[in-house]
Amino acid sequence: MDCSTTTAATTTIDFTTLSSADDRRLRRMISNRESARRSRMRKQRHLEDLRSRVGRLRLENIAVAERIAAISGRCVLVRRENEQLKSESATLCRRLSEIRQLLFLRQLDCLSSPPAFPSAASSRFGSSNEQILASLRA
């Protein structure tokens, strides 16, 4: 009988152990399912955050593209104006040089001999100087 009580006790211990193991397995399965559910929820929130971020970045890209277009348009206008001012500057520099040359020639003419007649003075300057005078009057 000793053997049978031992066997019965062992069998009872085995059922208790088996039940405890099943219990642990069941708790682990429930815990794993809960953990998987939380992981899916985190993944879903992350995906929603990424989609929201994509939307904001697209809007920001559109705004940046519009600013670039506006600045590029202004840049074209400034370059045109700059070219026009350079051209005007070159023209004014040429005219200033011509005026200085004319003044220098007049000073030389006044120093060398005072003109008796205005027509004689204009003939001393030559045809190129007459052209300069005509352009200055215009």
PDB file of C-alpha atoms in Angstrom:
ATOM      1  CA  MET A   1       0.000   0.000   0.000  1.00  0.00           C
ATOM      2  CA  ASP A   2       2.836   2.208   0.459  1.00  0.00           C
ATOM      3  CA  CYS A   3       3.412   2.041  -3.201  1.00  0.00           C
ATOM      4  CA  SER A   4      -0.131   2.923  -4.093  1.00  0.00           C
ATOM      5  CA  THR A   5      -0.226   5.929  -1.755  1.00  0.00           C
ATOM      6  CA  THR A   6       3.019   7.074  -3.173  1.00  0.00           C
ATOM      7  CA  THR A   7       1.644   6.554  -6.640  1.00  0.00           C
ATOM      8  CA  ALA A   8      -1.562   8.337  -5.756  1.00  0.00           C
ATOM      9  CA  ALA A   9       0.348  11.137  -4.140  1.00  0.00           C
ATOM     10  CA  THR A  10       2.619  11.379  -7.137  1.00  0.00           C
ATOM     11  CA  THR A  11      -0.367  11.410  -9.438  1.00  0.00           C
ATOM     12  CA  THR A  12      -1.958  14.134  -7.377  1.00  0.00           C
ATOM     13  CA  ILE A  13       1.286  16.120  -7.436  1.00  0.00           C
ATOM     14  CA  ASP A  14       1.464  15.629 -11.203  1.00  0.00           C
ATOM     15  CA  PHE A  15      -2.067  17.020 -11.613  1.00  0.00           C
ATOM     16  CA  THR A  16      -1.229  19.928  -9.366  1.00  0.00           C
ATOM     17  CA  THR A  17       1.958  20.570 -11.310  1.00  0.00           C
ATOM     18  CA  LEU A  18       0.152  20.100 -14.588  1.00  0.00           C
ATOM     19  CA  SER A  19      -2.593  22.431 -13.496  1.00  0.00           C
ATOM     20  CA  SER A  20      -0.048  24.983 -12.343  1.00  0.00           C
ATOM     21  CA  ALA A  21       1.845  24.693 -15.616  1.00  0.00           C
ATOM     22  CA  ASP A  22      -1.406  25.103 -17.556  1.00  0.00           C
ATOM     23  CA  ASP A  23      -2.227  28.058 -15.373  1.00  0.00           C
ATOM     24  CA  ARG A  24       1.161  29.673 -16.102  1.00  0.00           C
ATOM     25  CA  ARG A  25       0.803  28.902 -19.790  1.00  0.00           C
ATOM     26  CA  LEU A  26      -2.666  30.421 -19.811  1.00  0.00           C
ATOM     27  CA  ARG A  27      -1.462  33.546 -17.946  1.00  0.00           C
ATOM     28  CA  ARG A  28       1.511  33.857 -20.327  1.00  0.00           C
ATOM     29  CA  MET A  29      -0.800  33.475 -23.335  1.00  0.00           C
ATOM     30  CA  ILE A  30      -3.126  36.186 -21.992  1.00  0.00           C
ATOM     31  CA  SER A  31      -0.153  38.418 -21.200  1.00  0.00           C
ATOM     32  CA  ASN A  32       1.290  37.873 -24.676  1.00  0.00           C
ATOM     33  CA  ARG A  33      -2.048  38.709 -26.290  1.00  0.00           C
ATOM     34  CA  GLU A  34      -2.321  41.889 -24.219  1.00  0.00           C
ATOM     35  CA  SER A  35       1.255  42.816 -25.074  1.00  0.00           C
ATOM     36  CA  ALA A  36       0.553  42.198 -28.777  1.00  0.00           C
ATOM     37  CA  ARG A  37      -2.587  44.355 -28.529  1.00  0.00           C
ATOM     38  CA  ARG A  38      -0.586  47.203 -26.920  1.00  0.00           C
ATOM     39  CA  SER A  39       2.091  46.795 -29.578  1.00  0.00           C
ATOM     40  CA  ARG A  40      -0.522  47.037 -32.361  1.00  0.00           C
ATOM     41  CA  MET A  41      -1.983  50.139 -30.718  1.00  0.00           C
ATOM     42  CA  ARG A  42       1.498  51.750 -30.473  1.00  0.00           C
ATOM     43  CA  LYS A  43       2.138  50.845 -34.095  1.00  0.00           C
ATOM     44  CA  GLN A  44      -1.246  52.348 -35.088  1.00  0.00           C
ATOM     45  CA  ARG A  45      -0.517  55.578 -33.157  1.00  0.00           C
ATOM     46  CA  HIS A  46       2.936  55.765 -34.722  1.00  0.00           C
ATOM     47  CA  LEU A  47       1.437  55.256 -38.192  1.00  0.00           C
ATOM     48  CA  GLU A  48      -1.136  58.010 -37.531  1.00  0.00           C
ATOM     49  CA  ASP A  49       1.629  60.321 -36.292  1.00  0.00           C
ATOM     50  CA  LEU A  50       3.637  59.619 -39.435  1.00  0.00           C
ATOM     51  CA  ARG A  51       0.637  60.295 -41.671  1.00  0.00           C
ATOM     52  CA  SER A  52      -0.023  63.545 -39.834  1.00  0.00           C
ATOM     53  CA  ARG A  53       3.625  64.508 -40.198  1.00  0.00           C
ATOM     54  CA  VAL A  54       3.537  63.706 -43.925  1.00  0.00           C
ATOM     55  CA  GLY A  55       0.528  66.019 -44.307  1.00  0.00           C
ATOM     56  CA  ARG A  56       2.246  68.848 -42.433  1.00  0.00           C
ATOM     57  CA  LEU A  57       5.462  68.390 -44.435  1.00  0.00           C
ATOM     58  CA  ARG A  58       3.548  68.417 -47.727  1.00  0.00           C
ATOM     59  CA  LEU A  59       1.884  71.695 -46.749  1.00  0.00           C
ATOM     60  CA  GLU A  60       5.253  73.078 -45.685  1.00  0.00           C
ATOM     61  CA  ASN A  61       6.793  72.001 -49.006  1.00  0.00           C
ATOM     62  CA  ILE A  62       4.018  73.778 -50.903  1.00  0.00           C
ATOM     63  CA  ALA A  63       4.590  76.943 -48.863  1.00  0.00           C
ATOM     64  CA  VAL A  64       8.358  76.751 -49.425  1.00  0.00           C
ATOM     65  CA  ALA A  65       7.853  76.191 -53.159  1.00  0.00           C
ATOM     66  CA  GLU A  66       5.594  79.255 -53.313  1.00  0.00           C
ATOM     67  CA  ARG A  67       8.173  81.338 -51.443  1.00  0.00           C
ATOM     68  CA  ILE A  68      10.914  80.136 -53.803  1.00  0.00           C
ATOM     69  CA  ALA A  69       8.779  81.059 -56.819  1.00  0.00           C
ATOM     70  CA  ALA A  70       8.082  84.519 -55.396  1.00  0.00           C
ATOM     71  CA  ILE A  71      11.734  85.110 -54.544  1.00  0.00           C
ATOM     72  CA  SER A  72      12.827  83.854 -57.960  1.00  0.00           C
ATOM     73  CA  GLY A  73      10.398  86.271 -59.607  1.00  0.00           C
ATOM     74  CA  ARG A  74      11.776  89.141 -57.541  1.00  0.00           C
ATOM     75  CA  CYS A  75      15.302  88.032 -58.371  1.00  0.00           C
ATOM     76  CA  VAL A  76      14.535  88.230 -62.102  1.00  0.00           C
ATOM     77  CA  LEU A  77      13.130  91.737 -61.639  1.00  0.00           C
ATOM     78  CA  VAL A  78      16.146  92.853 -59.602  1.00  0.00           C
ATOM     79  CA  ARG A  79      18.531  91.442 -62.214  1.00  0.00           C
ATOM     80  CA  ARG A  80      16.699  93.280 -64.987  1.00  0.00           C
ATOM     81  CA  GLU A  81      16.791  96.488 -63.000  1.00  0.00           C
ATOM     82  CA  ASN A  82      20.467  95.929 -62.254  1.00  0.00           C
ATOM     83  CA  GLU A  83      21.252  95.487 -65.958  1.00  0.00           C
ATOM     84  CA  GLN A  84      19.277  98.627 -66.758  1.00  0.00           C
ATOM     85  CA  LEU A  85      21.139 100.587 -64.075  1.00  0.00           C
ATOM     86  CA  LYS A  86      24.481  99.298 -65.354  1.00  0.00           C
ATOM     87  CA  SER A  87      23.552 100.435 -68.845  1.00  0.00           C
ATOM     88  CA  GLU A  88      22.466 103.854 -67.568  1.00  0.00           C
ATOM     89  CA  SER A  89      25.657 104.096 -65.530  1.00  0.00           C
ATOM     90  CA  ALA A  90      27.795 103.335 -68.575  1.00  0.00           C
ATOM     91  CA  THR A  91      25.896 105.929 -70.615  1.00  0.00           C
ATOM     92  CA  LEU A  92      26.285 108.544 -67.876  1.00  0.00           C
ATOM     93  CA  CYS A  93      29.993 107.751 -67.526  1.00  0.00           C
ATOM     94  CA  ARG A  94      30.460 108.248 -71.274  1.00  0.00           C
ATOM     95  CA  ARG A  95      28.548 111.538 -71.192  1.00  0.00           C
ATOM     96  CA  LEU A  96      30.536 112.711 -68.159  1.00  0.00           C
ATOM     97  CA  SER A  97      33.756 111.870 -69.954  1.00  0.00           C
ATOM     98  CA  GLU A  98      32.584 113.790 -73.015  1.00  0.00           C
ATOM     99  CA  ILE A  99      31.627 116.795 -70.862  1.00  0.00           C
ATOM    100  CA  ARG A 100      34.999 116.756 -69.137  1.00  0.00           C
ATOM    101  CA  GLN A 101      36.730 116.570 -72.495  1.00  0.00           C
ATOM    102  CA  LEU A 102      34.620 119.441 -73.800  1.00  0.00           C
ATOM    103  CA  LEU A 103      35.342 121.555 -70.718  1.00  0.00           C
ATOM    104  CA  PHE A 104      39.019 120.797 -71.029  1.00  0.00           C
ATOM    105  CA  LEU A 105      38.999 121.814 -74.694  1.00  0.00           C
ATOM    106  CA  ARG A 106      37.116 125.019 -73.881  1.00  0.00           C
ATOM    107  CA  GLN A 107      39.607 125.869 -71.158  1.00  0.00           C
ATOM    108  CA  LEU A 108      42.467 125.250 -73.560  1.00  0.00           C
ATOM    109  CA  ASP A 109      40.780 127.369 -76.183  1.00  0.00           C
ATOM    110  CA  CYS A 110      40.165 130.193 -73.711  1.00  0.00           C
ATOM    111  CA  LEU A 111      43.765 130.085 -72.546  1.00  0.00           C
ATOM    112  CA  SER A 112      45.327 129.935 -75.993  1.00  0.00           C
ATOM    113  CA  SER A 113      43.371 132.754 -77.616  1.00  0.00           C
ATOM    114  CA  PRO A 114      40.039 134.353 -76.909  1.00  0.00           C
ATOM    115  CA  PRO A 115      37.720 133.884 -79.879  1.00  0.00           C
ATOM    116  CA  ALA A 116      36.809 136.933 -81.925  1.00  0.00           C
ATOM    117  CA  PHE A 117      33.599 135.387 -83.278  1.00  0.00           C
ATOM    118  CA  PRO A 118      31.547 132.579 -81.835  1.00  0.00           C
ATOM    119  CA  SER A 119      31.520 130.786 -85.202  1.00  0.00           C
ATOM    120  CA  ALA A 120      35.323 130.786 -85.288  1.00  0.00           C
ATOM    121  CA  ALA A 121      35.459 129.192 -81.843  1.00  0.00           C
ATOM    122  CA  SER A 122      33.146 126.379 -82.868  1.00  0.00           C
ATOM    123  CA  SER A 123      35.286 125.634 -85.945  1.00  0.00           C
ATOM    124  CA  ARG A 124      38.345 125.098 -83.670  1.00  0.00           C
ATOM    125  CA  PHE A 125      36.592 122.280 -81.796  1.00  0.00           C
ATOM    126  CA  GLY A 126      36.135 120.176 -84.906  1.00  0.00           C
ATOM    127  CA  SER A 127      33.174 118.084 -85.983  1.00  0.00           C
ATOM    128  CA  SER A 128      33.422 115.484 -83.190  1.00  0.00           C
ATOM    129  CA  ASN A 129      33.234 118.182 -80.540  1.00  0.00           C
ATOM    130  CA  GLU A 130      30.245 119.718 -82.281  1.00  0.00           C
ATOM    131  CA  GLN A 131      28.555 116.339 -82.079  1.00  0.00           C
ATOM    132  CA  ILE A 132      29.320 116.204 -78.372  1.00  0.00           C
ATOM    133  CA  LEU A 133      27.843 119.652 -77.881  1.00  0.00           C
ATOM    134  CA  ALA A 134      24.738 118.695 -79.844  1.00  0.00           C
ATOM    135  CA  SER A 135      24.241 115.533 -77.759  1.00  0.00           C
ATOM    136  CA  LEU A 136      24.639 117.535 -74.534  1.00  0.00           C
ATOM    137  CA  ARG A 137      21.973 119.986 -75.600  1.00  0.00           C
ATOM    138  CA  ALA A 138      19.549 117.168 -76.354  1.00  0.00           C
TER     139      ALA A 138
END
